[in-house]
Every structure is written in C-alpha cells, then in structure tokens.
Steps between C-alpha positions, in 0.01 A plus 500: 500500500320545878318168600140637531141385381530622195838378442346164578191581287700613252751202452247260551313630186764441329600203551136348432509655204855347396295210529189611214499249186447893318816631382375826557471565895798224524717790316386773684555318844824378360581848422391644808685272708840563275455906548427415892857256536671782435375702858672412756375261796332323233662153547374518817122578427505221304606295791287623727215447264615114514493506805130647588255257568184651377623522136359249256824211477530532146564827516746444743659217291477732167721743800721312642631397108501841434726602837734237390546605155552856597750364758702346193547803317530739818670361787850563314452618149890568468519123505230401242747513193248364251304860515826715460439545159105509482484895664507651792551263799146466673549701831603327804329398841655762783689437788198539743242290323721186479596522866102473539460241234768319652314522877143338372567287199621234712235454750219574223677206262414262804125587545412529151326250282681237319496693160596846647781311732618400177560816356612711825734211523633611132466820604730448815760271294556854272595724772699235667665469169638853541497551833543170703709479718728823526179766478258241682653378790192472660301263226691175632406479863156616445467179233645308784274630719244455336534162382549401870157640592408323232625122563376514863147555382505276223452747238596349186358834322745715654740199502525510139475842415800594687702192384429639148585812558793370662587302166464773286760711687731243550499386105771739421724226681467270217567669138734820643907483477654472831629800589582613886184663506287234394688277779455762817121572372517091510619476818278776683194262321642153661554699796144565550286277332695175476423359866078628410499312186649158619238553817213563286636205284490285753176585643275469224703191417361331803154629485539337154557196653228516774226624240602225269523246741141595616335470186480880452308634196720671214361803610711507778764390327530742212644815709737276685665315175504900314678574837745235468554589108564849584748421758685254307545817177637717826715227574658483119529910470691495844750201426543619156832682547647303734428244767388682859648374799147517637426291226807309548439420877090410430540293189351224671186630557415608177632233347272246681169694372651551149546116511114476639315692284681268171418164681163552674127516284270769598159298415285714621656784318611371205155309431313808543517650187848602194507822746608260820721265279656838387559645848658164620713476126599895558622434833708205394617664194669831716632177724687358219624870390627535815745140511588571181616810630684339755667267272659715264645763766479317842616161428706406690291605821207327368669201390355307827154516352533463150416102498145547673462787286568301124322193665185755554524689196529172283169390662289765469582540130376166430197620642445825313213471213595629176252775521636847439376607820779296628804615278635769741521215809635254219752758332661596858501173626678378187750837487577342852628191415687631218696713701544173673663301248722753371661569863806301660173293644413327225572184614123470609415454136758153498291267672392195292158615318492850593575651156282246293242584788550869460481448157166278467306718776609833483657568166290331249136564648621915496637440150188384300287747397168578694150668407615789642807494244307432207220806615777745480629365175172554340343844695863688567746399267731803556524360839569183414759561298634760750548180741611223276693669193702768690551344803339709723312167680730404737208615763321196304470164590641390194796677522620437873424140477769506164722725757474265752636218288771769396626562816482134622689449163768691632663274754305168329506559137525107351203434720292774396544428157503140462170557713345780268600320159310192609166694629518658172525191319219400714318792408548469148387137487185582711420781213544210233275268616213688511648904337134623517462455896826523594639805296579671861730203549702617207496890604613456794802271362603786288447740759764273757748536223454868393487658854822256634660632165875693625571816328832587417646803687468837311344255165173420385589134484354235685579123603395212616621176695143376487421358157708562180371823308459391136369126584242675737433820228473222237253280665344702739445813383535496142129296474362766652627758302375347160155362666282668269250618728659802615187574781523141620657439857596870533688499798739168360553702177627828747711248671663388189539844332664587863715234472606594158571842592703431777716224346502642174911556467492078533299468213681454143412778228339223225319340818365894612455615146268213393280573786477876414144459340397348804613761725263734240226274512493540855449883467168405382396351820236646673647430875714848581735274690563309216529794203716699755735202555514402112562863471741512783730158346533692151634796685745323671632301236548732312766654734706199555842540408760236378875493515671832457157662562341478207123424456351144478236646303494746214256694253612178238308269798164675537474622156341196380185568783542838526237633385201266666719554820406884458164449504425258731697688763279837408173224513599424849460828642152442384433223761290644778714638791820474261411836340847643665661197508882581635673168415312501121638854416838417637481217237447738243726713613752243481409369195510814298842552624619178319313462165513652209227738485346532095337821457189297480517357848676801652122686350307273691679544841503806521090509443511249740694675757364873440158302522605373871652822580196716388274269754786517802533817481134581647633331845815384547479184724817298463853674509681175401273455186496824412890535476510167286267670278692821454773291501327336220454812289844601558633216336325464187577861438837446537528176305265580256534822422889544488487181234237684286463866558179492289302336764562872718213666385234196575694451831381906580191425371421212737710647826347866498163458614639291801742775559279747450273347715759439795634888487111645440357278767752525780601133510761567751645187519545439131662875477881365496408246295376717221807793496744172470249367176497831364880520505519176324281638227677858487804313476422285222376854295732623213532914532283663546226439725150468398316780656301211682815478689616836531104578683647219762836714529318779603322303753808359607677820556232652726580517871180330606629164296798479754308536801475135628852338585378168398451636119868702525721172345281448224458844422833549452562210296204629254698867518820322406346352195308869394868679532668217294254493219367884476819723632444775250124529645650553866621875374141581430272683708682452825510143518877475598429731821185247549765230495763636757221612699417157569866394482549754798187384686610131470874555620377685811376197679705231610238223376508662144874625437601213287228513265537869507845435333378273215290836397780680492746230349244472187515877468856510467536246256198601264532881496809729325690678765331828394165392600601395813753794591278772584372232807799322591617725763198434699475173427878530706333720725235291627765146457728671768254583736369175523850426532580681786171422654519134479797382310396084520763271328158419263466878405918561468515218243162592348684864456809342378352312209336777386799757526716226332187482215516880477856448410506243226154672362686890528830478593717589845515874419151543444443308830754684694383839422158464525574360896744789548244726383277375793751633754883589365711217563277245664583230218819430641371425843210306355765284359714512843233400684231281370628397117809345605410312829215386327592370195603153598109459630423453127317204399324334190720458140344779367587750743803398612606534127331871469625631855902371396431636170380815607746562763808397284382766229468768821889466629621430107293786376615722748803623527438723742465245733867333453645842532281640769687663822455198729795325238258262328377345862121514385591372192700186635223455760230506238692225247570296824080496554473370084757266582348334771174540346668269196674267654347425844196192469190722635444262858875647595442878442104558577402454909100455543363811645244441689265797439194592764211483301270823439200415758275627252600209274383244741182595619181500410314266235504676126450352205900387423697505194522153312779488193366273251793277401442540105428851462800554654725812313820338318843637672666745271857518501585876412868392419457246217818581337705450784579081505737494811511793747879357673594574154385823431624632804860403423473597131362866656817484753784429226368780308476761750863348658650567156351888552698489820778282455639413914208682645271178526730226667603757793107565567461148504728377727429782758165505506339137357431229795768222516274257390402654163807587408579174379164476380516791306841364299375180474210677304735692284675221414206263424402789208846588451503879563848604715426827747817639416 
C-alpha cells in the first residue's frame, strides 16, 4: 500500500466511518479496512495517517487503535497461539515495513496527543515484546535520548510517554522465569537506562519539592507526581529478579524520596479534587510495592531502613479514609507490614501497645463493613461472594487486615488472641445493647473469627484459638439462624450461614440436623447472598465425612424435608439475578445424589431441570452452572432410573427436546454434554434400540459428527454404549466399516489414540469373531503403522490391552494368525520387541488381571513357543515379563515417561471436553470368571509342565530374572501346583 492522497483519502474514510452509530457503513469500512490489512505497507499507512496533522483527531484516534490492533495479530503471528486453531494465521508484517515502523513510531509516540500517545505507546510495548532487545538494539538509546531532551526542557508530556513506554517493555522482568536470557536482556536494560531513571527520579523529585514549597497549583503538580509513579513501577520491574548493584550502590537515594512521598501531604494536590488525592495515593501505593519488594528479597540490604519505613507506613495508615478510593494505598501499605511481622524483624511488633494499637487502628476500622461493602452485597452479589466465600479477597481490606493479624500471630500468637477474643467480646456486647444499631458490631466479630480460622493441611477442617466453636455456634450464630425473618439484617444472616459452612465438621449431627429447616427456610430469602450461602451450607454438609469415611449425613436425614427442600431450591433460581444460580444447582446436585428419589419427586426434577435446560440452552452464560446442571440430570437418571426402569420412557420424554434442541441448534458447548446423556440413556435400553435411537446412531456414525476434538471423548463413550446394546445392527448396511473408519481416524492422532482404542476394545468384545475377521487384518495394518510411526509407552499399552482382549475374547491362534497374515512372521517380533518389555508398564486391577491372563493363555496355549528353535528363550523371557507383572507393586516396575505433548493439544481456545462425574460408563471387567490371576497362571503352568514333564524348570532357571525366580515358587507353592 503506496502512501499517496488517495491512500490518505482512502483510509481516512474509513476510519470516520468505523466511527457511524449505522451498522451499515461501520461494516463496510470495517470490511474494507480488513481486505486492505492484508496489502502490504499497510501498518504503516495507518501510522502515517496518525501521524498527519490535517486529519480530523478522531479519525486519527479511531487509527491509531486500529494500527495497534493489527500490530497484535501481525507483528509475529507464529507467536499468537490463541489463533492456531481459528484458520489460517493472519499474514505477517515484512521485514522492510517494521524496520520503518520501528524508525518513526518512537518519535511520533512523543508528539502525539495524550490519547494517541497512549495507544502508540501500546503499540510500541507489542513489538518490543517480540523484538526488544536482540532485533531492536536501537529502541533503548533513542528512549534515553529522548527522555533526556525531554527532562532538560521540562517536558512532562514526553517525560511520561517515554517512561511508559519504558514500563511496558521492561514488565516482562516481573512475571517471566529467570532464565539466562531474561538476565543478559536484564542487564543490557540496567546498563542503559538505570543511571536515566534514578536522574530523572531525582529531578522531578526536587522540582516536586520547589513547586510544592511555592504554593504551586495541582496543575503543575499532576505530570510531576504521574512521573514519579511511573518511575517507581520501572523501579519494581527492574529489581524484580534480583537486586542491581546500581541499585545496590544508590539505595540511599531512592530510599529517601520513597520515605518522602509516605510522610509529606500534598495540599494543594490532594485538596484539588478525588483525581489529585488519587495521583498522590497512586504514587504512594507503587512506593509501598516497591519496600515490600525489598523486604521479601533484599532484606538484609535494606534492613538499615526498615524502622523509618514501619514508623511511616504505620502513620499514614491511620490516616487513610475508608473510602474505596483508598483501598489500593491501604491494601499495599498493609501487605507491607505483614511481610514485616512475619520476617526475622518482627521484633518491631513487641513494643508495649503496638499490637493492641495495631489492632484498635488498623485492624478493626478495615474489618467492619462499609457502604461500599453493603452496595456490592446488594447490586453484584456474584462478586461478593467471589471475594468473601471463596477467598479470592485477599486484595480486600477485610482480608489483609485478618492477614495481618495472621502473620503477626505467627511469632506473637497468645497476644493476638487473647487480644482478638476480647474485641470480639467487645463487639458482641456492643451488638447487645442496642442489636438494631449495632448489628455491624456483631458482623464484624464473626468475620475476626471466620477469616483468623486455620485450615488443616490437605482437609477441609478448620480451627480456632479464638473463641470455643460450639459455645460461639450456640449463642452466636444459632439466633440468627432461627430469627424468623429470613430478609432481616441480610448481611449478619450471610455471616452466620458462612460461619456455619465453614465450621460445619465442629457441629454435632442432632445440633446440624435440627437446624436443617432453617437452612431451607433460608432458600426462601430474597438476598442472592443469602439463598446462595443457605444453598452453599447444605452442600457442604452434606459431604462431611466421619470416622472411617463414611457420611455424617444420609438419604434417612433429609428424607423427612426432602421434598420442600426440592422446591425451594428450584424457587430460588426464580429470584431475580439467581436465574443460573451456580451454588443453588450444586445443592441440588448434591442433594439428589444422597436421597432417595420416589418416582414422584424424581418426575418433578426432571421437569424442573429440562425446564432450566430448555431456557439455558438459548445462551449459555455460566460454565460452572451449567455443568452442575448437567451434572444434575446425570444423576437423577442414574439414580432414578436404574432403581425403576419404568421411569425411562418419561425421562426420554422430558430430555429429548433439550437434546434435540442442543444437536439441531449448534449449542457447541453443551455438545459433549449431550453424547455422554445419550449414552446414559442408550445404556439403560433393553435390546433393541428404539428407532428414536438408532436415527441418533446414524448421526453418530457420520464423519461430520467427529469433526471437533472437543466432542471426540464423548462421542466415543455414546459409540461404546450403541456397540454394547445393538451389536447385531453393526453388520447392517455398512455400519461396522463406519465404525473402524472412525476407529482408524481416531488412532492416527496422538491426541485421540487412546480413545481410538476404547472403539475398538468394545468391538472386540460385542461382535463374534466372524464379523470382525474379514477387517481385522487392517485393523493390524493400520495398529502397526502407528506403531512404527510413533510407538508412545501410552499407545504400546493401549495396543497391549487390546491384543491381550483379542485373546481372552478369540483365542491366541486366532490372534497369531491373523498378525502373521499381516506380514509372515512378524508376531514373534511383536512379542520380542514391544509385548514383553512392555508388559510390566501395566496398570489398573482390571488390566493387569486381563494382560497376565491373556499372556499366560499365549505361552500355555502355544506350544510352539516352548519348543521353538531359540530352546524356549522367548518363552522363558515372556513368563519372566507375567511374573514380574504379578508380583512386582506397580511404583517398582512402571518409570514416569515424560511424554512431549502434541502442540496442537495446547493451543488455541476450543470449546474443551468436560466428563460429567455421574454419567460416567461403569468399568467392565471382561474376565469375571477369573478370581485370582497369580493363580491361574500357576494352575495354566502345572498343566502344561505335566505335558512336558523337565522341560519347564530348565527354561526357568536359564532364562527367568533372579529375582522372580523365587517369586515364581513362592507362587506355586502359595496355590500348591509343583513345576515338575
């Protein structure tokens, strides 16, 4: 694309038009401009186009978005992995265009506007993302350069712009591994811009001071404290790794400012409006990032200033409102001092007073709940819950005040707690005087003990030094719990279900079971918070486990509310906003997998959840519901309809039109879901099929069906159940050669293999050998050339099972002469070469047992094999392989292999495969007759050693490992069956 008039005509059409509120011209410039990416110098147009003066600066804006969006895609397409599955890769920016890019972006960042500095700054960060510093050598100095040019005119514009840029680049410091790379690309970056950055530091530190000192207006402020806060992130992405000697040798100096800017008031900027305050709070904030920094990897080097540091840190928190414009200064500061007291320095939390002040000025006031707190409770409740139920608040004020305490607790735990119990005691009395006004008082005192809670390692239990569980449940929480205004005080009844839930293994079964109804009542209430957490506390009680694992509570518990529990859980998801409420269907889900469902109730859920289903089906929204809800389904089909096989047909009746809906409407998410529903359903079917079902086995069988990998688990799992219930359909109008078809297709690609095999295992044990012989030499066809092509450990055991099912389904002979037929003699070195090795890689009961069994039958049912020319050496070999199979534990005979994963596997974002847990297909063993496969082997050796009387023991001792031999008597004699 030549730059030109009507280049620049052209573009800027466009781009005004990308801008229309009509979606009409907005598509066709949108279109225009996505045919015109593809020329090349087009990047570059665009730039230039940003870069004219005379164009309109919208358009310019709208431009220099759209040159840093086709940056992102183009600069280095190999590297965008999320598109590798979406098509063709778009095509990438050549050689000579980003050599020109690379000469004006630089220079036009710094004399653009503030909003299109902004995004050539983005713009920049991408290409030095991929090319900084090995294929841009030349970016560095001209930053430093520029930002010299800069300082000595006082251009804070500039200024800033470049110290952005230069904190975008330099960000990779912070979350990538160290690696030599990453430290010389380091080094080259201190090299050159550490020695800048403490001088522009300094500078606008002092002019700081002078304009401060002068009563200067915010306005001249503003650029200086952004400076400052962009210097101080530079500062955090180059100390990151390690500590710089540059660093090292200049602490001083920027430790004095960091110190400054926490202990000095900006009046004149923080008065002027939340935007000042929030410069000045920013600044501080990166400030306390930055010790904290220091104290967790430099210690020991900034040990000398940690004392002014605490003393400064401690002050200004008692200083910071509660707004929640404030929580990002209040959060760091606090994260500081944490780090503090949990570090071999701790000893500046043992002065006399300094917890109980800690306690009374920082702790508490961040503790109690604030209007900000209660908005969110009421207008985001998802949110909320997001925060305070599953722990992801510790970037709260609520939380690192609690962590705080924790960590002081660490090296001062009487203290703490003797401190805490009596401020909750406090708390709880202030709440009884007067519980109307002072019902904060009380959340907050269950909130202390809740968030200081200690979880056991690798449990679910919690404890407490702070109060005693029951006497607190009892008295505290219990009158909430039965208050019989279930919409009163919202946010104290979500503390006390909370509090329930997470101390629920400390609460006695009559104590829990009498409060049961309440927990239901509470579904009724019309706070989300508070039906989600009553929702939330009957899930998780119902998983606690007693003694010996069994369950506290069972279908004999719930029975008696059972049935009001139902339907106040499906009511709930008639609450505004809790229409796909995740923690309500996880209750049912839970629920339905403990009662005893009546055909009666089992009816109603399944209108209930078909009704849900029908409605998510037209957008799918929430994964996490969504599952629960299949989940759901899966469940009460199982339990229901296994119990009472009646209840099938009104189980179709309700499920189809969902299913229908899912496979007719191209609900590609709910695809995997479906197959694995289906298979439930086919599976439950006496022979034969309902042509209903057989029209979904056609579907099922069609190439198109297979085409997504996401779909490929399920779709095998629903194939599984079609060849186990209708095998004598499979012989009909090609449908076998449909089968291997996909069996072949599957077993081709490493991501598929294994699932390729369970097609092919449910063949073999469904059909008669002569519907299957006419394929099974290419069925051995295509096994060995995957073989040869990529022989895994996965695939070779894979292969094993299902040559060791071939066996006990057909018999060695058949199995040998169908390979030999492949190729003459190639069984033998099959078993040579991968069988033997191999065999001890076995895992699972149910193989293990099939792959011994199988391969005991092969050397006792073959004769040829104990009198072949080699003197019985591939015989001995293979029994020593069964042997150590047998009587080797499975951690000393299997070594991890660690396999590269298929790149294809790991790219790209498709809609993924999710088992659901109770649809899942019930293990078959194909060897039910055999009890004990140690004994079957030495039952099939004394029978074939009284064929050859001598023969055996000679084999044995020549060719069986030292070890097993021993093993192997010790087996013979445990059954009693001499090798003679």
């Amino acid at each position: 694309m030549d730059w030109n008039p009507q280049t620049l005509h052209f573009l800027s059409e466009c781009f005004l038009h990308t801008l229309s509120p009509s979606p009409e011209p907005r598509r066709r410039a949108e279109a225009s401009l996505l045919e015109a990416s593809d020329r090349p110098n087009y990047g570059l147009a665009v730039l230039r186009l940003v870069a004219e003066p005379s164009v309109d600066d919208q358009i310019r804006q709208a431009a220099a978005v759209n040159f840093k969006n086709h940056l992102r895609g183009r600069w280095a397409p190999a590297a965008s992995p999320d598109e590798a599955n979406a098509g063709p890769l778009p095509s990438p920016i050549i050689d000579s265009e980003k050599d020109q890019i690379k000469a004006l972006i630089v220079s036009l960042m710094l004399s653009a506007t503030p909003r299109i500095q902004s995004q050539l700054s983005e713009a920049l960060a991408i290409i030095g993302k991929h090319d900084f510093p090995k294929s841009w050598p030349g970016l560095l100095p001209e930053l430093v350069s520029s930002l010299q040019k800069a300082s000595q005119a006082s251009d804070y514009a500039s200024v800033n712009g470049i110290l952005g840029t230069a904190n975008s680049i330099f960000k990779k410091f912070r979350y990538q591994f160290k690696t030599n790379d990453l430290l010389l690309d380091l080094k080259y970056c201190l090299d050159n811009f550490a020695a800048p950055l403490l001088e522009i530091f300094l500078k606008t530190a002092a002019l700081i001071d002078s304009t401060a000192n002068s009563g200067g207006s915010a306005l001249a402020l503003r650029p200086l404290f952004e400076s400052q806060r962009l210097s101080c992130r530079i500062f955090y992405s180059l100390n990151f790794q390690e500590l710089p000697e540059f660093f090292e040798d200049h602490m001083k100096e920027w430790m004095t400012e960091f110190r400054k800017y926490l202990i000095t008031n900006y009046p004149a900027l923080e008065s002027s409006g939340a935007d000042g305050l929030a410069l000045v709070d920013d600044l501080r904030a990166a400030v306390c990032e930055n010790i904290n920094l220091y104290m967790e990897k430099n210690e020991e080097e900034f040990q000398g200033y940690l004392n002014d540091f605490a003393s400064a840190v401690w002050n200004l928190l008692g200083n910071v409102s509660q707004a929640s414009s404030r929580d990002q200064l209040a959060i760091t500061a606090i994260k500081f001092l944490t780090t503090v007291s949990t570090s071999v320095h701790h000893a500046l939390f043992q002065g006399e007073g300094v917890i109980p002040q800690i306690c009374q000025s920082i702790v508490i006031p961040n503790v109690r709940l604030r209007d900000e707190d209660e908005e969110l409770f009421e207008m985001n409740y998802v949110e909320f819950i997001r925060r305070d139920m599953e722990g992801s608040d510790l970037d709260t004020r609520r939380r690192i005040a609690c962590e705080l305490l924790k960590g002081i607790a660490t090296n001062y735990k009487n203290q703490v707690t003797t401190l805490v119990s009596v401020q909750i005691q406090n708390l709880l009395s202030s709440f009884a005087t007067n519980p109307t006004a002072n019902w904060k008082d009380k959340d907050c005192a269950i909130y202390l003990v809740v968030s200081l809670a200690t979880k056991k390692a690798g449990g679910t239990s919690v404890s407490t030094d702070l109060v005693d569980v029951q006497n607190f449940f009892g008295s505290v929480i219990v009158p909430e719990l039965q208050s019989q205004d279930v919409n009163g005080f919202p946010m104290l009844k979500a503390g006390a279900l909370k509090f329930f839930t997470m101390f629920r293994n400390h609460i006695p079964k009559n104590v829990a079971v009498q409060l049961f109804p309440d927990l239901i009542r509470f579904l009724g209430a019309e706070s989300n918070v508070v039906h989600s957490y009553a929702a939330s506390c009957i899930e998780k009680l119902l998983l606690v486990k007693d003694e010996g694992g069994r369950p506290r509570f069972t279908a004999v518990d719930i029975s008696p509310f059972f049935l009001v529990l139902m339907e106040k859980l499906f009511k709930a998801m008639k609450f505004p906003e809790s229409e796909e409420n995740q923690y309500v269907m996880k209750c049912i889900m839970r629920v339905l997998g403990v009662a005893d469902i009546s055909p009666e109730i089992a009816g109603q859920c399944i209108t209930g959840l078909t009704s849900i289903l029908s409605e998510v089906c037209k957008n799918p929204k929430n994964p996490i519901f969504n599952h629960y809800l299949f989940e759901s389904v899966a469940i009460l089909v199982k339990r229901a309809c296994e119990k009472d096989s009646s209840l099938i047909s009104a189980f179709e009746t309700s499920l189809f039109p969902s299913l229908e809906m899912i496979l007719t409407n191209d609900v590609t998410e709910f695809f995997p879901y479906a197959f694995q529903l289906l298979a439930q359903l086919v599976e439950l079917k006496r022979p034969s099929l309902p042509l209903s079902y057989m029209g979904i086995f056609e579907i099922l069988l069609s190439p198109e069906s297979w085409k997504r990998n996401s779909n490929v688990p399920a779709l095998v799992r629903l194939l599984q159940a079609f060849l186990q219930k209708a095998p004598n359909e499979l012989n009909q109008e090609g449908r076998l050669s449909q089968v291997l078809g996909i069996f072949k297709k599957l077993v081709s690609s490493p991501s598929s293999a294994e699932q390729g095999f369970y097609v092919l295992n449910t063949v073999i044990e469904n059909l008669e050998y002569n519907v299957i012989a006419p394929y099974i030499c290419h069925i051995w066809a295509a096994l060995f050339t995957e073989l040869q092509h990529r022989g895994t450990v996965k695939f070779i055991k894979s292969l094993l099972i299902f040559m060791s099912l071939f066996i006990v389904k057909h018999g060695s002979t058949n199995l040998i002469d169908t390979v030999n037929a492949v190729e003459p003699g190639v069984f033998l070195k099959i078993l040579e070469q991968v069988w033997m090795p191999n065999l001890k890689l076995i895992t699972g009961a149910i193989e293990t047992k099939l792959t011994s069994v199988a391969s005991t039958r092969l050397i006792c049912e073959s004769p040829s094999l104990l009198n072949a020319a080699d003197g019985g050496q591939l015989w001995g070999k293979m029994l020593d392989s069964i042997v150590t199979l047998l009587s080797r534990p499975e951690q000393d005979r299997i070594e991890e292999e660690l396999e590269m994963p298929d790149i294809a596997e790991n790219v790209g974002y498709t809609t993924t495969f999710v088992r659901l847990y109770n649809a899942g297909k019930k293990e078959e063993d194909p060897l039910k007759d055999v009890k004990d496969p140690k004994e079957f082997l030495v039952l099939a050796l004394a029978r074939l050693s009284a064929l050859y009387p001598g023969r055996l023991p000679q084999i044995i001792s020549q060719y069986l490992d030292p070890t097993n031999q021993p093993a192997l008597l010790q087996l013979c004699s445990t059954y009693n069956c001499p090798i003679v």
